[in-house]
C-alpha cells in the first residue's frame, strides 16, 4: 500500500469540509519527510488555523466563556500531549514540543501555558466571531431565553440531553503511515457544553488516539464516552483480526446513538467510520 495521510474534521462535521481536508492532506503530503509525525502535526496545524474547525483558532468556549484546548501527537512509544491549554495558536505544536523537549507525556493547564511560552509560543487569542456567537447563545440557553439553534447544534449527548445544552463539533485529527512507521495527532477545543478544566479523550493516549508498530487511530465525538471505552487502544488490539473497516464499524456501533467517529491506518488498509456525518480527506503517495 502507498504511504497515506488521512484526516477527519470531527464526528458530526459537515461534508462540505471534504474539499478543504483533501487540500490540507495533499499540501502536507507534498512535503518530503520520512517521519509520519511531520505529516500528522503539519496537517493538524493547518486545520487548527482554519477557523471552521473546533481546534486552535475557532475553538469552542467553555460555559464560563474561556477557551481551553486539548491536543496530542503519538508515534511508536513517543507521546506528547497538552490539555486545558489556553492562549496559544497551535496546541498541536506545543504537544510535539512536550514530546521532543520534556521527559513527560502530558502537561496541563497553567503549566502547559508556561511551558509553551518557555519554548517560544506567544500569546494568542483563538476566539472567533462564530465561537463568541455560539457561546452567547449557550448563555442565553442557560438563562432560559428563547434562542434558535442551528440544526447542527440540535444533537445532545447524555447529560446534555437532560439539561438541553447545545453541542459543538468539528474537532480535527490525522493518522499517517510513512514506510512502516505510523503516527496520530489530534486537536480540539472540546465537546461543549463543558466546565472549565474538563479534559476529553483527545489528549489521552489509548482513548483519543493511539499509534504503535501496527497502525494509528484517532477518535472524535463525545470524549467522556470514548474514554470509558478506551476506543483507540481497543481498536489497535484488533488490527489484523478482520478488515479494518469492520473493526471500526463494530466499535462505533457499541456507542449506540452517542456521537462518535474514528479514522485509522494499518500496514495494508486505511478506513474511517462514524455514526453521523464526518468529513474526511486523504492523500496517498508512493
Ligand atoms: N472528542 C472531543 C472531546 O470530547 C470532541 C470531538 O471530537 O468532537 O473533547
PDB file of C-alpha atoms and ligand atoms in Angstrom:
ATOM      1  CA  UNK A   1       0.000   0.000   0.000  1.00  0.00           C
ATOM      2  CA  UNK A   2       1.277   3.533  -0.730  1.00  0.00           C
ATOM      3  CA  UNK A   3       2.026   5.984   2.078  1.00  0.00           C
ATOM      4  CA  UNK A   4      -1.147   7.546   3.417  1.00  0.00           C
ATOM      5  CA  UNK A   5      -2.308  10.593   5.336  1.00  0.00           C
ATOM      6  CA  UNK A   6      -5.956  10.506   6.433  1.00  0.00           C
ATOM      7  CA  UNK A   7      -7.698  13.471   8.110  1.00  0.00           C
ATOM      8  CA  UNK A   8     -11.055  13.985   9.784  1.00  0.00           C
ATOM      9  CA  UNK A   9     -12.980  17.168  10.546  1.00  0.00           C
ATOM     10  CA  UNK A  10     -14.877  15.833  13.571  1.00  0.00           C
ATOM     11  CA  UNK A  11     -17.764  13.485  14.315  1.00  0.00           C
ATOM     12  CA  UNK A  12     -20.876  15.284  13.121  1.00  0.00           C
ATOM     13  CA  UNK A  13     -18.902  17.593  10.816  1.00  0.00           C
ATOM     14  CA  UNK A  14     -20.393  18.737   7.560  1.00  0.00           C
ATOM     15  CA  UNK A  15     -19.282  17.017   4.364  1.00  0.00           C
ATOM     16  CA  UNK A  16     -18.741  20.468   2.869  1.00  0.00           C
ATOM     17  CA  UNK A  17     -15.358  20.356   4.662  1.00  0.00           C
ATOM     18  CA  UNK A  18     -14.204  17.490   2.445  1.00  0.00           C
ATOM     19  CA  UNK A  19     -12.537  19.691  -0.181  1.00  0.00           C
ATOM     20  CA  UNK A  20     -10.574  21.623   2.427  1.00  0.00           C
ATOM     21  CA  UNK A  21      -9.481  18.416   4.142  1.00  0.00           C
ATOM     22  CA  UNK A  22      -8.312  16.880   0.866  1.00  0.00           C
ATOM     23  CA  UNK A  23      -6.426  20.089   0.132  1.00  0.00           C
ATOM     24  CA  UNK A  24      -4.731  20.049   3.538  1.00  0.00           C
ATOM     25  CA  UNK A  25      -3.859  16.368   3.141  1.00  0.00           C
ATOM     26  CA  UNK A  26      -2.394  16.948  -0.320  1.00  0.00           C
ATOM     27  CA  UNK A  27      -0.424  20.055   0.552  1.00  0.00           C
ATOM     28  CA  UNK A  28       1.030  18.316   3.606  1.00  0.00           C
ATOM     29  CA  UNK A  29       1.959  15.143   1.793  1.00  0.00           C
ATOM     30  CA  UNK A  30       3.811  17.075  -0.905  1.00  0.00           C
ATOM     31  CA  UNK A  31       6.345  17.945   1.805  1.00  0.00           C
ATOM     32  CA  UNK A  32       9.105  15.384   1.744  1.00  0.00           C
ATOM     33  CA  UNK A  33       9.716  13.675   5.067  1.00  0.00           C
ATOM     34  CA  UNK A  34      10.226  10.135   6.245  1.00  0.00           C
ATOM     35  CA  UNK A  35       8.667  10.784   9.632  1.00  0.00           C
ATOM     36  CA  UNK A  36       4.861  10.328   9.833  1.00  0.00           C
ATOM     37  CA  UNK A  37       4.858  12.688  12.839  1.00  0.00           C
ATOM     38  CA  UNK A  38       5.692  15.567  10.471  1.00  0.00           C
ATOM     39  CA  UNK A  39       2.630  14.770   8.336  1.00  0.00           C
ATOM     40  CA  UNK A  40       0.087  14.463  11.130  1.00  0.00           C
ATOM     41  CA  UNK A  41       1.360  17.513  13.003  1.00  0.00           C
ATOM     42  CA  UNK A  42       1.516  19.728   9.906  1.00  0.00           C
ATOM     43  CA  UNK A  43      -1.962  18.747   8.713  1.00  0.00           C
ATOM     44  CA  UNK A  44      -3.459  19.289  12.171  1.00  0.00           C
ATOM     45  CA  UNK A  45      -1.700  22.653  12.333  1.00  0.00           C
ATOM     46  CA  UNK A  46      -3.379  23.664   9.056  1.00  0.00           C
ATOM     47  CA  UNK A  47      -6.776  22.629  10.420  1.00  0.00           C
ATOM     48  CA  UNK A  48      -6.142  24.486  13.698  1.00  0.00           C
ATOM     49  CA  UNK A  49      -5.519  27.646  11.646  1.00  0.00           C
ATOM     50  CA  UNK A  50      -8.777  27.161   9.730  1.00  0.00           C
ATOM     51  CA  UNK A  51     -11.476  28.883  11.844  1.00  0.00           C
ATOM     52  CA  UNK A  52     -14.167  26.491  10.554  1.00  0.00           C
ATOM     53  CA  UNK A  53     -12.872  23.835  12.913  1.00  0.00           C
ATOM     54  CA  UNK A  54     -13.169  23.454  16.658  1.00  0.00           C
ATOM     55  CA  UNK A  55      -9.395  23.373  17.194  1.00  0.00           C
ATOM     56  CA  UNK A  56      -6.861  26.159  17.635  1.00  0.00           C
ATOM     57  CA  UNK A  57      -8.422  29.295  16.099  1.00  0.00           C
ATOM     58  CA  UNK A  58     -12.187  28.828  16.343  1.00  0.00           C
ATOM     59  CA  UNK A  59     -12.148  26.567  19.392  1.00  0.00           C
ATOM     60  CA  UNK A  60     -15.394  26.435  21.308  1.00  0.00           C
ATOM     61  CA  UNK A  61     -15.821  28.313  24.590  1.00  0.00           C
ATOM     62  CA  UNK A  62     -16.431  26.674  27.922  1.00  0.00           C
ATOM     63  CA  UNK A  63     -19.510  27.501  29.976  1.00  0.00           C
ATOM     64  CA  UNK A  64     -17.544  30.251  31.776  1.00  0.00           C
ATOM     65  CA  UNK A  65     -16.527  31.815  28.432  1.00  0.00           C
ATOM     66  CA  UNK A  66     -12.895  30.680  28.494  1.00  0.00           C
ATOM     67  CA  UNK A  67     -11.214  28.646  25.741  1.00  0.00           C
ATOM     68  CA  UNK A  68      -9.146  25.671  26.858  1.00  0.00           C
ATOM     69  CA  UNK A  69      -7.802  23.297  24.234  1.00  0.00           C
ATOM     70  CA  UNK A  70      -6.510  19.708  24.151  1.00  0.00           C
ATOM     71  CA  UNK A  71      -4.035  18.284  21.632  1.00  0.00           C
ATOM     72  CA  UNK A  72      -1.728  15.303  21.296  1.00  0.00           C
ATOM     73  CA  UNK A  73       0.664  13.540  18.994  1.00  0.00           C
ATOM     74  CA  UNK A  74       1.739   9.917  19.179  1.00  0.00           C
ATOM     75  CA  UNK A  75       4.096   7.656  17.273  1.00  0.00           C
ATOM     76  CA  UNK A  76       5.725   4.355  18.298  1.00  0.00           C
ATOM     77  CA  UNK A  77       6.058   4.868  22.079  1.00  0.00           C
ATOM     78  CA  UNK A  78       6.573   8.589  21.654  1.00  0.00           C
ATOM     79  CA  UNK A  79       3.792  10.758  23.042  1.00  0.00           C
ATOM     80  CA  UNK A  80       3.340  14.482  23.610  1.00  0.00           C
ATOM     81  CA  UNK A  81       0.135  15.936  24.911  1.00  0.00           C
ATOM     82  CA  UNK A  82      -1.330  19.160  26.283  1.00  0.00           C
ATOM     83  CA  UNK A  83      -4.670  19.557  27.992  1.00  0.00           C
ATOM     84  CA  UNK A  84      -6.695  22.595  29.018  1.00  0.00           C
ATOM     85  CA  UNK A  85      -4.097  24.848  27.405  1.00  0.00           C
ATOM     86  CA  UNK A  86      -5.070  28.474  26.776  1.00  0.00           C
ATOM     87  CA  UNK A  87      -3.999  31.408  24.625  1.00  0.00           C
ATOM     88  CA  UNK A  88      -1.762  29.621  22.134  1.00  0.00           C
ATOM     89  CA  UNK A  89      -2.323  29.484  18.401  1.00  0.00           C
ATOM     90  CA  UNK A  90      -1.355  25.866  17.741  1.00  0.00           C
ATOM     91  CA  UNK A  91      -1.805  23.411  20.624  1.00  0.00           C
ATOM     92  CA  UNK A  92      -0.574  20.529  18.428  1.00  0.00           C
ATOM     93  CA  UNK A  93       2.810  22.208  18.023  1.00  0.00           C
ATOM     94  CA  UNK A  94       3.083  22.589  21.797  1.00  0.00           C
ATOM     95  CA  UNK A  95       2.168  18.895  22.195  1.00  0.00           C
ATOM     96  CA  UNK A  96       5.005  17.983  19.837  1.00  0.00           C
ATOM     97  CA  UNK A  97       7.433  20.056  21.925  1.00  0.00           C
ATOM     98  CA  UNK A  98       6.271  18.194  25.045  1.00  0.00           C
ATOM     99  CA  UNK A  99       7.248  15.005  23.218  1.00  0.00           C
ATOM    100  CA  UNK A 100      10.580  16.340  21.997  1.00  0.00           C
ATOM    101  CA  UNK A 101      11.769  18.517  24.853  1.00  0.00           C
ATOM    102  CA  UNK A 102      10.442  17.116  28.127  1.00  0.00           C
ATOM    103  CA  UNK A 103      10.588  13.807  29.998  1.00  0.00           C
ATOM    104  CA  UNK A 104       6.778  13.985  30.314  1.00  0.00           C
ATOM    105  CA  UNK A 105       3.848  12.699  28.322  1.00  0.00           C
ATOM    106  CA  UNK A 106       1.274  15.372  29.178  1.00  0.00           C
ATOM    107  CA  UNK A 107       1.377  18.900  30.557  1.00  0.00           C
ATOM    108  CA  UNK A 108      -1.852  20.569  31.580  1.00  0.00           C
ATOM    109  CA  UNK A 109      -3.448  23.919  32.432  1.00  0.00           C
ATOM    110  CA  UNK A 110      -1.228  26.796  33.532  1.00  0.00           C
ATOM    111  CA  UNK A 111       1.833  24.528  33.381  1.00  0.00           C
ATOM    112  CA  UNK A 112       1.138  23.907  29.706  1.00  0.00           C
ATOM    113  CA  UNK A 113       0.855  27.640  29.033  1.00  0.00           C
ATOM    114  CA  UNK A 114       4.123  28.324  30.902  1.00  0.00           C
ATOM    115  CA  UNK A 115       5.853  25.532  29.005  1.00  0.00           C
ATOM    116  CA  UNK A 116       4.542  26.893  25.687  1.00  0.00           C
ATOM    117  CA  UNK A 117       5.869  30.375  26.454  1.00  0.00           C
ATOM    118  CA  UNK A 118       9.241  28.943  27.528  1.00  0.00           C
ATOM    119  CA  UNK A 119       9.705  27.291  24.139  1.00  0.00           C
ATOM    120  CA  UNK A 120       8.644  30.348  22.150  1.00  0.00           C
ATOM    121  CA  UNK A 121       4.886  30.183  21.636  1.00  0.00           C
ATOM    122  CA  UNK A 122       3.470  33.695  22.047  1.00  0.00           C
ATOM    123  CA  UNK A 123       0.190  34.896  23.493  1.00  0.00           C
ATOM    124  CA  UNK A 124      -2.741  34.308  21.093  1.00  0.00           C
ATOM    125  CA  UNK A 125      -6.499  34.612  21.454  1.00  0.00           C
ATOM    126  CA  UNK A 126      -8.230  31.802  19.485  1.00  0.00           C
ATOM    127  CA  UNK A 127     -11.675  33.403  19.821  1.00  0.00           C
ATOM    128  CA  UNK A 128     -13.604  33.979  16.606  1.00  0.00           C
ATOM    129  CA  UNK A 129     -16.886  35.739  15.979  1.00  0.00           C
ATOM    130  CA  UNK A 130     -18.511  32.368  15.384  1.00  0.00           C
ATOM    131  CA  UNK A 131     -17.466  30.866  18.722  1.00  0.00           C
ATOM    132  CA  UNK A 132     -18.413  34.096  20.511  1.00  0.00           C
ATOM    133  CA  UNK A 133     -21.899  33.915  18.966  1.00  0.00           C
ATOM    134  CA  UNK A 134     -22.314  30.239  19.836  1.00  0.00           C
ATOM    135  CA  UNK A 135     -21.233  30.900  23.400  1.00  0.00           C
ATOM    136  CA  UNK A 136     -23.673  33.805  23.776  1.00  0.00           C
ATOM    137  CA  UNK A 137     -26.447  31.535  22.530  1.00  0.00           C
ATOM    138  CA  UNK A 138     -25.439  28.945  25.094  1.00  0.00           C
ATOM    139  CA  UNK A 139     -25.540  31.548  27.859  1.00  0.00           C
ATOM    140  CA  UNK A 140     -28.996  32.636  26.693  1.00  0.00           C
ATOM    141  CA  UNK A 141     -29.978  28.991  26.631  1.00  0.00           C
ATOM    142  CA  UNK A 142     -28.882  28.610  30.246  1.00  0.00           C
ATOM    143  CA  UNK A 143     -30.769  31.741  31.134  1.00  0.00           C
ATOM    144  CA  UNK A 144     -33.906  30.225  29.697  1.00  0.00           C
ATOM    145  CA  UNK A 145     -34.298  32.674  26.827  1.00  0.00           C
ATOM    146  CA  UNK A 146     -35.778  31.519  23.557  1.00  0.00           C
ATOM    147  CA  UNK A 147     -32.945  31.097  21.037  1.00  0.00           C
ATOM    148  CA  UNK A 148     -32.867  29.494  17.662  1.00  0.00           C
ATOM    149  CA  UNK A 149     -30.037  26.975  17.410  1.00  0.00           C
ATOM    150  CA  UNK A 150     -28.872  25.844  14.006  1.00  0.00           C
ATOM    151  CA  UNK A 151     -29.696  22.223  13.166  1.00  0.00           C
ATOM    152  CA  UNK A 152     -26.109  21.121  13.679  1.00  0.00           C
ATOM    153  CA  UNK A 153     -26.349  22.011  17.359  1.00  0.00           C
ATOM    154  CA  UNK A 154     -29.520  20.075  17.836  1.00  0.00           C
ATOM    155  CA  UNK A 155     -27.797  16.886  18.974  1.00  0.00           C
ATOM    156  CA  UNK A 156     -27.161  16.321  22.612  1.00  0.00           C
ATOM    157  CA  UNK A 157     -25.309  13.693  24.481  1.00  0.00           C
ATOM    158  CA  UNK A 158     -26.388  12.100  27.708  1.00  0.00           C
ATOM    159  CA  UNK A 159     -26.182  14.841  30.276  1.00  0.00           C
ATOM    160  CA  UNK A 160     -26.669  17.468  27.638  1.00  0.00           C
ATOM    161  CA  UNK A 161     -29.909  15.749  26.705  1.00  0.00           C
ATOM    162  CA  UNK A 162     -31.110  16.060  30.271  1.00  0.00           C
ATOM    163  CA  UNK A 163     -30.172  19.724  30.600  1.00  0.00           C
ATOM    164  CA  UNK A 164     -30.776  20.666  26.977  1.00  0.00           C
ATOM    165  CA  UNK A 165     -27.328  22.140  26.238  1.00  0.00           C
ATOM    166  CA  UNK A 166     -26.164  22.836  22.681  1.00  0.00           C
ATOM    167  CA  UNK A 167     -23.186  20.848  21.484  1.00  0.00           C
ATOM    168  CA  UNK A 168     -20.141  21.777  19.405  1.00  0.00           C
ATOM    169  CA  UNK A 169     -18.442  19.540  16.812  1.00  0.00           C
ATOM    170  CA  UNK A 170     -15.612  19.908  14.246  1.00  0.00           C
ATOM    171  CA  UNK A 171     -12.621  18.573  16.208  1.00  0.00           C
ATOM    172  CA  UNK A 172      -9.693  17.624  13.950  1.00  0.00           C
ATOM    173  CA  UNK A 173      -7.428  14.585  13.713  1.00  0.00           C
ATOM    174  CA  UNK A 174      -4.901  12.888  11.448  1.00  0.00           C
ATOM    175  CA  UNK A 175      -3.316   9.463  11.057  1.00  0.00           C
ATOM    176  CA  UNK A 176      -0.419   8.590   8.764  1.00  0.00           C
ATOM    177  CA  UNK A 177       1.704   5.709   7.620  1.00  0.00           C
ATOM    178  CA  UNK A 178       5.034   6.527   6.001  1.00  0.00           C
ATOM    179  CA  UNK A 179       7.086   3.468   5.109  1.00  0.00           C
ATOM    180  CA  UNK A 180       6.489   1.146   8.029  1.00  0.00           C
ATOM    181  CA  UNK A 181       6.013   3.890  10.633  1.00  0.00           C
ATOM    182  CA  UNK A 182       2.748   5.270  11.998  1.00  0.00           C
ATOM    183  CA  UNK A 183       1.655   8.479  13.740  1.00  0.00           C
ATOM    184  CA  UNK A 184      -1.534  10.072  15.016  1.00  0.00           C
ATOM    185  CA  UNK A 185      -2.371  13.638  16.034  1.00  0.00           C
ATOM    186  CA  UNK A 186      -5.491  15.360  17.305  1.00  0.00           C
ATOM    187  CA  UNK A 187      -6.591  18.808  18.419  1.00  0.00           C
ATOM    188  CA  UNK A 188      -9.843  20.123  19.890  1.00  0.00           C
ATOM    189  CA  UNK A 189     -11.497  22.917  21.772  1.00  0.00           C
ATOM    190  CA  UNK A 190     -13.545  20.153  23.412  1.00  0.00           C
ATOM    191  CA  UNK A 191     -17.102  18.949  23.383  1.00  0.00           C
ATOM    192  CA  UNK A 192     -19.321  21.728  24.619  1.00  0.00           C
ATOM    193  CA  UNK A 193     -21.038  22.352  26.936  1.00  0.00           C
ATOM    194  CA  UNK A 194     -18.092  21.854  29.268  1.00  0.00           C
ATOM    195  CA  UNK A 195     -16.974  23.070  32.619  1.00  0.00           C
ATOM    196  CA  UNK A 196     -13.650  24.868  32.832  1.00  0.00           C
ATOM    197  CA  UNK A 197     -10.966  22.257  33.468  1.00  0.00           C
ATOM    198  CA  UNK A 198     -12.823  19.442  31.721  1.00  0.00           C
ATOM    199  CA  UNK A 199     -10.471  17.231  29.698  1.00  0.00           C
ATOM    200  CA  UNK A 200     -11.829  14.954  26.986  1.00  0.00           C
ATOM    201  CA  UNK A 201     -10.460  11.908  25.217  1.00  0.00           C
ATOM    202  CA  UNK A 202      -8.353  13.748  22.643  1.00  0.00           C
ATOM    203  CA  UNK A 203      -5.134  14.237  24.642  1.00  0.00           C
ATOM    204  CA  UNK A 204      -5.368  10.808  26.318  1.00  0.00           C
ATOM    205  CA  UNK A 205      -3.334   8.051  24.638  1.00  0.00           C
ATOM    206  CA  UNK A 206      -5.455   4.925  24.211  1.00  0.00           C
ATOM    207  CA  UNK A 207      -8.687   6.896  24.334  1.00  0.00           C
ATOM    208  CA  UNK A 208      -8.498   9.719  21.763  1.00  0.00           C
ATOM    209  CA  UNK A 209      -5.502   8.470  19.812  1.00  0.00           C
ATOM    210  CA  UNK A 210      -3.103   5.578  19.568  1.00  0.00           C
ATOM    211  CA  UNK A 211      -0.136   4.771  17.357  1.00  0.00           C
ATOM    212  CA  UNK A 212       2.111   1.731  17.506  1.00  0.00           C
ATOM    213  CA  UNK A 213       4.043  -0.514  15.168  1.00  0.00           C
ATOM    214  CA  UNK A 214       0.848  -1.923  13.589  1.00  0.00           C
ATOM    215  CA  UNK A 215      -1.184   1.202  12.996  1.00  0.00           C
ATOM    216  CA  UNK A 216      -2.526   4.582  14.088  1.00  0.00           C
ATOM    217  CA  UNK A 217      -6.012   5.568  15.194  1.00  0.00           C
ATOM    218  CA  UNK A 218      -7.774   8.837  16.129  1.00  0.00           C
ATOM    219  CA  UNK A 219     -11.241   9.153  17.641  1.00  0.00           C
ATOM    220  CA  UNK A 220     -13.731  12.010  17.674  1.00  0.00           C
ATOM    221  CA  UNK A 221     -17.060  12.503  19.381  1.00  0.00           C
ATOM    222  CA  UNK A 222     -18.209  12.595  22.971  1.00  0.00           C
ATOM    223  CA  UNK A 223     -14.930  12.402  24.868  1.00  0.00           C
ATOM    224  CA  UNK A 224     -16.333  11.025  28.096  1.00  0.00           C
ATOM    225  CA  UNK A 225     -17.830   8.022  26.298  1.00  0.00           C
ATOM    226  CA  UNK A 226     -14.682   7.458  24.217  1.00  0.00           C
ATOM    227  CA  UNK A 227     -12.548   7.396  27.383  1.00  0.00           C
ATOM    228  CA  UNK A 228     -14.835   4.874  29.092  1.00  0.00           C
ATOM    229  CA  UNK A 229     -14.318   2.506  26.143  1.00  0.00           C
ATOM    230  CA  UNK A 230     -10.570   3.206  25.598  1.00  0.00           C
ATOM    231  CA  UNK A 231     -11.628   3.402  21.995  1.00  0.00           C
ATOM    232  CA  UNK A 232      -8.352   3.769  20.109  1.00  0.00           C
ATOM    233  CA  UNK A 233      -6.339   1.193  22.032  1.00  0.00           C
ATOM    234  CA  UNK A 234      -9.199  -1.265  21.811  1.00  0.00           C
ATOM    235  CA  UNK A 235      -9.286  -0.860  18.035  1.00  0.00           C
ATOM    236  CA  UNK A 236      -5.490  -1.148  17.873  1.00  0.00           C
ATOM    237  CA  UNK A 237      -5.509  -4.531  19.619  1.00  0.00           C
ATOM    238  CA  UNK A 238      -7.892  -5.857  16.951  1.00  0.00           C
ATOM    239  CA  UNK A 239      -5.868  -4.767  13.912  1.00  0.00           C
ATOM    240  CA  UNK A 240      -5.197  -7.760  11.665  1.00  0.00           C
ATOM    241  CA  UNK A 241      -8.061  -9.868  13.021  1.00  0.00           C
ATOM    242  CA  UNK A 242     -10.518  -8.726  10.305  1.00  0.00           C
ATOM    243  CA  UNK A 243     -10.862  -5.916   7.732  1.00  0.00           C
ATOM    244  CA  UNK A 244     -10.081  -2.556   9.337  1.00  0.00           C
ATOM    245  CA  UNK A 245     -13.415  -1.087   8.243  1.00  0.00           C
ATOM    246  CA  UNK A 246     -15.262  -3.874  10.108  1.00  0.00           C
ATOM    247  CA  UNK A 247     -13.244  -3.272  13.275  1.00  0.00           C
ATOM    248  CA  UNK A 248     -14.108   0.441  13.219  1.00  0.00           C
ATOM    249  CA  UNK A 249     -17.768  -0.214  12.455  1.00  0.00           C
ATOM    250  CA  UNK A 250     -18.142  -2.711  15.309  1.00  0.00           C
ATOM    251  CA  UNK A 251     -16.535  -0.299  17.780  1.00  0.00           C
ATOM    252  CA  UNK A 252     -18.636   2.655  16.670  1.00  0.00           C
ATOM    253  CA  UNK A 253     -21.795   0.534  16.932  1.00  0.00           C
ATOM    254  CA  UNK A 254     -21.041  -0.052  20.627  1.00  0.00           C
ATOM    255  CA  UNK A 255     -21.836   3.644  21.162  1.00  0.00           C
ATOM    256  CA  UNK A 256     -25.456   3.397  20.015  1.00  0.00           C
ATOM    257  CA  UNK A 257     -26.670   6.913  19.231  1.00  0.00           C
ATOM    258  CA  UNK A 258     -23.848   8.656  21.129  1.00  0.00           C
ATOM    259  CA  UNK A 259     -21.965  10.785  18.600  1.00  0.00           C
ATOM    260  CA  UNK A 260     -18.638   9.165  17.672  1.00  0.00           C
ATOM    261  CA  UNK A 261     -16.292   8.678  14.721  1.00  0.00           C
ATOM    262  CA  UNK A 262     -12.851   7.229  14.066  1.00  0.00           C
ATOM    263  CA  UNK A 263     -10.108   7.121  11.434  1.00  0.00           C
ATOM    264  CA  UNK A 264      -7.372   4.505  11.254  1.00  0.00           C
ATOM    265  CA  UNK A 265      -4.474   3.266   9.175  1.00  0.00           C
ATOM    266  CA  UNK A 266      -2.776  -0.123   9.350  1.00  0.00           C
ATOM    267  CA  UNK A 267       0.017  -1.705   7.295  1.00  0.00           C
ATOM    268  CA  UNK A 268      -2.333  -2.561   4.417  1.00  0.00           C
ATOM    269  CA  UNK A 269      -5.502  -0.526   4.879  1.00  0.00           C
ATOM    270  CA  UNK A 270      -6.961   2.785   5.901  1.00  0.00           C
ATOM    271  CA  UNK A 271     -10.556   3.391   6.928  1.00  0.00           C
ATOM    272  CA  UNK A 272     -12.977   5.768   8.602  1.00  0.00           C
ATOM    273  CA  UNK A 273     -16.328   5.217  10.264  1.00  0.00           C
ATOM    274  CA  UNK A 274     -18.821   7.389  12.106  1.00  0.00           C
ATOM    275  CA  UNK A 275     -22.404   7.080  13.293  1.00  0.00           C
ATOM    276  CA  UNK A 276     -23.056  10.571  11.931  1.00  0.00           C
ATOM    277  CA  UNK A 277     -21.660  12.701   9.152  1.00  0.00           C
ATOM    278  CA  UNK A 278     -17.867  13.071   9.406  1.00  0.00           C
ATOM    279  CA  UNK A 279     -15.818  14.917   6.801  1.00  0.00           C
ATOM    280  CA  UNK A 280     -12.545  13.223   5.853  1.00  0.00           C
ATOM    281  CA  UNK A 281      -9.676  13.990   3.489  1.00  0.00           C
ATOM    282  CA  UNK A 282      -6.949  11.695   2.248  1.00  0.00           C
ATOM    283  CA  UNK A 283      -3.703  11.776   0.374  1.00  0.00           C
ATOM    284  CA  UNK A 284      -1.651   8.783  -0.761  1.00  0.00           C
ATOM    285  CA  UNK A 285       1.771   8.825  -2.356  1.00  0.00           C
ATOM    286  CA  UNK A 286       4.418   6.292  -3.317  1.00  0.00           C
TER     287      UNK A 286
HETATM  288  N1  LIG B   1     -13.625  14.229  21.441  1.00  0.00           N
HETATM  289  C1  LIG B   1     -13.627  15.657  21.649  1.00  0.00           C
HETATM  290  C2  LIG B   1     -13.858  15.933  23.106  1.00  0.00           C
HETATM  291  O1  LIG B   1     -14.730  15.308  23.699  1.00  0.00           O
HETATM  292  C3  LIG B   1     -14.630  16.382  20.845  1.00  0.00           C
HETATM  293  C4  LIG B   1     -14.861  15.901  19.442  1.00  0.00           C
HETATM  294  O2  LIG B   1     -14.159  15.040  18.957  1.00  0.00           O
HETATM  295  O3  LIG B   1     -15.786  16.431  18.778  1.00  0.00           O
HETATM  296  O4  LIG B   1     -13.240  16.803  23.647  1.00  0.00           O
END
